[in-house]
Amino acid sequence: MVRIGMVNYINTAPIYEVWKERVRQPDWHVIEAPPSTLNRMLAADELDLGFVSSYEYAARPARYRILADLSISATGPVGSVFLFSMVPPAELQGRVVLLTGQSDTSVCLVRLVLEEFLGVAPAYVRGEVFGAHDGAEISAVLAIGDEALRLRQEDRYPFCLDLGEAWHRNTGLPFVFAVCAVREEFLAANADAARAVG
């Protein structure tokens, strides 16, 4: 059996739905989860391959190989990774920023954007975007995927910073949020199965 991790967000549906129709095999077990969960599962050998945060790949490059030329990336606005804020992001110095627990890459990216590009040092807390926040006065929220799309539609926050756009504006480069990676051990023993997935 091949254990495959897939990100379960609406913005991955164009990739995932086509993949399910064209290449899925009966002996494949697909686990749908947020990127941070898939990261932990691949690192713990609970998955053989799948979409994981580019952060996870960068943290353990010797353990994984990138499959195919498939990624979740953007050159400019990504449309599903946002910092929602009650104040302009450049004014978040010392204020509380809630970081989603669903992503590792976007957490690193928002810190880079705020600290390096905007020169502010907020106080960060990790938690659920739509959960209870223990009375903390949250000035901004990092949300990804379906939660980001929902918050954008609700229009609760006067400031909305697309992190793909902020990265591109400051670097001129595309940003890779997730890659399709396979564990090296699995690839060595199951090269044909790994290629069939990608």
CSV table of C-alpha atoms in Angstrom, one decimal:
chain,number,residue,atom,x,y,z
A,1,MET,CA,0.0,0.0,0.0
A,2,VAL,CA,1.2,3.5,-0.8
A,3,ARG,CA,0.3,6.1,1.8
A,4,ILE,CA,-0.2,9.5,0.1
A,5,GLY,CA,-0.8,12.9,1.8
A,6,MET,CA,-2.9,15.5,0.0
A,7,VAL,CA,-3.7,19.0,1.2
A,8,ASN,CA,-7.5,19.3,1.6
A,9,TYR,CA,-8.2,22.9,0.6
A,10,ILE,CA,-10.5,24.3,-2.1
A,11,ASN,CA,-7.5,25.9,-3.8
A,12,THR,CA,-5.9,22.5,-4.3
A,13,ALA,CA,-9.0,21.0,-5.8
A,14,PRO,CA,-7.9,21.6,-9.5
A,15,ILE,CA,-4.8,19.5,-8.9
A,16,TYR,CA,-6.3,16.9,-6.5
A,17,GLU,CA,-9.6,16.2,-8.4
A,18,VAL,CA,-7.8,15.7,-11.7
A,19,TRP,CA,-5.2,13.5,-10.1
A,20,LYS,CA,-7.9,11.3,-8.4
A,21,GLU,CA,-9.6,10.8,-11.8
A,22,ARG,CA,-6.5,10.1,-13.8
A,23,VAL,CA,-3.9,8.3,-11.7
A,24,ARG,CA,-5.3,7.0,-8.5
A,25,GLN,CA,-4.9,3.2,-7.9
A,26,PRO,CA,-6.8,0.8,-5.6
A,27,ASP,CA,-3.8,0.1,-3.4
A,28,TRP,CA,-3.2,3.8,-2.6
A,29,HIS,CA,-4.4,5.1,0.7
A,30,VAL,CA,-4.9,8.9,0.6
A,31,ILE,CA,-4.9,11.0,3.8
A,32,GLU,CA,-6.3,14.5,3.5
A,33,ALA,CA,-5.0,17.0,6.0
A,34,PRO,CA,-3.6,20.5,6.4
A,35,PRO,CA,0.1,20.9,5.4
A,36,SER,CA,1.4,21.0,9.0
A,37,THR,CA,-0.2,17.6,9.7
A,38,LEU,CA,1.2,16.1,6.5
A,39,ASN,CA,4.6,17.5,7.5
A,40,ARG,CA,4.5,15.7,10.8
A,41,MET,CA,3.2,12.5,9.2
A,42,LEU,CA,5.9,12.3,6.5
A,43,ALA,CA,8.6,13.1,9.0
A,44,ALA,CA,7.3,10.3,11.3
A,45,ASP,CA,7.2,7.8,8.4
A,46,GLU,CA,3.3,7.7,8.6
A,47,LEU,CA,3.2,8.7,4.9
A,48,ASP,CA,5.3,7.6,2.0
A,49,LEU,CA,4.8,10.7,-0.1
A,50,GLY,CA,2.6,13.7,-0.7
A,51,PHE,CA,2.2,17.5,-0.6
A,52,VAL,CA,4.2,19.0,2.3
A,53,SER,CA,5.3,22.5,3.1
A,54,SER,CA,8.4,23.7,1.4
A,55,TYR,CA,9.5,24.4,4.9
A,56,GLU,CA,9.4,20.6,5.7
A,57,TYR,CA,11.4,19.8,2.6
A,58,ALA,CA,14.0,22.5,3.5
A,59,ALA,CA,14.3,21.3,7.1
A,60,ARG,CA,15.1,17.7,6.0
A,61,PRO,CA,16.4,17.7,2.4
A,62,ALA,CA,18.4,14.5,2.9
A,63,ARG,CA,15.2,12.6,3.8
A,64,TYR,CA,13.1,13.5,0.9
A,65,ARG,CA,13.1,13.9,-2.9
A,66,ILE,CA,10.8,16.3,-4.8
A,67,LEU,CA,8.5,14.4,-7.1
A,68,ALA,CA,7.7,15.8,-10.6
A,69,ASP,CA,7.5,19.4,-11.4
A,70,LEU,CA,4.4,20.0,-9.2
A,71,SER,CA,4.2,22.5,-6.4
A,72,ILE,CA,1.8,25.0,-4.8
A,73,SER,CA,3.5,28.2,-5.7
A,74,ALA,CA,2.9,31.8,-6.8
A,75,THR,CA,4.6,34.6,-8.7
A,76,GLY,CA,2.7,37.5,-7.1
A,77,PRO,CA,-0.6,37.2,-5.3
A,78,VAL,CA,-1.4,33.7,-4.2
A,79,GLY,CA,-5.0,34.5,-3.1
A,80,SER,CA,-5.2,32.1,-0.2
A,81,VAL,CA,-2.4,33.0,2.2
A,82,PHE,CA,-3.1,36.3,4.0
A,83,LEU,CA,-2.2,38.3,7.0
A,84,PHE,CA,-5.4,39.9,8.2
A,85,SER,CA,-4.8,42.9,10.4
A,86,MET,CA,-6.7,45.5,12.4
A,87,VAL,CA,-3.9,48.0,11.8
A,88,PRO,CA,-1.5,48.5,8.9
A,89,PRO,CA,1.0,45.6,9.0
A,90,ALA,CA,3.9,48.1,9.4
A,91,GLU,CA,2.3,49.1,12.7
A,92,LEU,CA,2.3,45.6,14.3
A,93,GLN,CA,5.4,46.3,16.4
A,94,GLY,CA,4.8,44.6,19.8
A,95,ARG,CA,1.2,43.6,18.9
A,96,VAL,CA,-0.1,40.1,19.0
A,97,VAL,CA,-0.2,38.2,15.7
A,98,LEU,CA,-2.1,34.8,15.7
A,99,LEU,CA,-0.3,32.3,13.5
A,100,THR,CA,-2.4,29.4,12.1
A,101,GLY,CA,-1.5,26.0,13.2
A,102,GLN,CA,-2.1,24.6,9.7
A,103,SER,CA,1.1,25.8,8.1
A,104,ASP,CA,4.8,25.9,8.7
A,105,THR,CA,5.9,27.6,5.5
A,106,SER,CA,3.4,30.4,5.8
A,107,VAL,CA,4.4,31.0,9.4
A,108,CYS,CA,8.0,31.4,8.3
A,109,LEU,CA,7.0,33.7,5.4
A,110,VAL,CA,4.8,36.0,7.6
A,111,ARG,CA,7.7,36.4,10.1
A,112,LEU,CA,10.1,37.2,7.2
A,113,VAL,CA,7.7,39.7,5.7
A,114,LEU,CA,7.0,41.4,9.0
A,115,GLU,CA,10.5,41.4,10.5
A,116,GLU,CA,12.7,41.7,7.5
A,117,PHE,CA,10.6,43.6,4.9
A,118,LEU,CA,8.6,45.8,7.3
A,119,GLY,CA,11.0,46.0,10.2
A,120,VAL,CA,8.5,45.2,12.9
A,121,ALA,CA,8.7,42.6,15.7
A,122,PRO,CA,5.2,41.5,16.8
A,123,ALA,CA,4.4,39.0,19.6
A,124,TYR,CA,3.4,35.7,17.9
A,125,VAL,CA,1.0,33.1,19.2
A,126,ARG,CA,0.0,29.9,17.5
A,127,GLY,CA,-3.5,28.7,17.5
A,128,GLU,CA,-6.8,28.1,15.7
A,129,VAL,CA,-7.9,30.9,13.4
A,130,PHE,CA,-11.5,30.5,14.5
A,131,GLY,CA,-10.8,29.2,18.0
A,132,ALA,CA,-10.9,30.8,21.4
A,133,HIS,CA,-7.8,32.9,22.1
A,134,ASP,CA,-7.7,33.0,25.9
A,135,GLY,CA,-8.6,36.7,26.1
A,136,ALA,CA,-5.5,37.7,24.1
A,137,GLU,CA,-6.0,40.9,22.1
A,138,ILE,CA,-5.2,39.7,18.6
A,139,SER,CA,-4.2,42.5,16.2
A,140,ALA,CA,-3.6,40.3,13.2
A,141,VAL,CA,-4.2,36.8,12.0
A,142,LEU,CA,-2.2,34.6,9.6
A,143,ALA,CA,-4.7,32.3,7.7
A,144,ILE,CA,-4.2,30.0,4.8
A,145,GLY,CA,-6.4,27.9,2.5
A,146,ASP,CA,-10.1,27.7,3.2
A,147,GLU,CA,-9.8,29.7,6.5
A,148,ALA,CA,-8.1,32.6,4.5
A,149,LEU,CA,-10.8,32.5,1.9
A,150,ARG,CA,-13.5,32.6,4.6
A,151,LEU,CA,-11.9,35.5,6.5
A,152,ARG,CA,-11.5,37.4,3.3
A,153,GLN,CA,-15.2,37.0,2.5
A,154,GLU,CA,-16.2,38.0,6.0
A,155,ASP,CA,-14.3,41.3,5.6
A,156,ARG,CA,-13.6,41.6,9.4
A,157,TYR,CA,-10.2,43.1,9.1
A,158,PRO,CA,-9.5,46.5,7.4
A,159,PHE,CA,-6.0,45.3,6.2
A,160,CYS,CA,-5.4,42.2,4.2
A,161,LEU,CA,-1.8,41.4,3.0
A,162,ASP,CA,-1.4,38.7,0.4
A,163,LEU,CA,1.9,37.1,1.4
A,164,GLY,CA,2.7,35.8,-2.1
A,165,GLU,CA,2.4,39.4,-3.3
A,166,ALA,CA,4.5,40.8,-0.5
A,167,TRP,CA,7.3,38.2,-1.1
A,168,HIS,CA,7.3,38.9,-4.9
A,169,ARG,CA,7.2,42.7,-4.4
A,170,ASN,CA,10.3,42.5,-2.1
A,171,THR,CA,12.3,39.8,-3.9
A,172,GLY,CA,11.1,39.7,-7.5
A,173,LEU,CA,10.9,35.9,-7.1
A,174,PRO,CA,8.1,33.3,-7.0
A,175,PHE,CA,7.4,31.6,-3.6
A,176,VAL,CA,6.9,27.9,-3.2
A,177,PHE,CA,4.4,27.1,-0.5
A,178,ALA,CA,4.3,23.3,-0.9
A,179,VAL,CA,6.0,20.5,-2.9
A,180,CYS,CA,5.2,16.9,-3.7
A,181,ALA,CA,7.9,15.0,-1.8
A,182,VAL,CA,8.7,11.3,-1.3
A,183,ARG,CA,10.7,9.7,1.5
A,184,GLU,CA,14.1,8.6,0.1
A,185,GLU,CA,13.7,5.1,1.7
A,186,PHE,CA,10.3,4.6,0.0
A,187,LEU,CA,11.6,5.8,-3.3
A,188,ALA,CA,14.6,3.4,-3.2
A,189,ALA,CA,12.3,0.4,-2.6
A,190,ASN,CA,9.3,1.6,-4.7
A,191,ALA,CA,10.5,3.8,-7.5
A,192,ASP,CA,7.7,2.7,-9.9
A,193,ALA,CA,5.0,3.3,-7.4
A,194,ALA,CA,6.4,6.7,-6.6
A,195,ARG,CA,6.6,7.7,-10.3
A,196,ALA,CA,3.0,6.5,-10.8
A,197,VAL,CA,1.8,8.9,-8.2
A,198,GLY,CA,3.5,12.0,-9.6
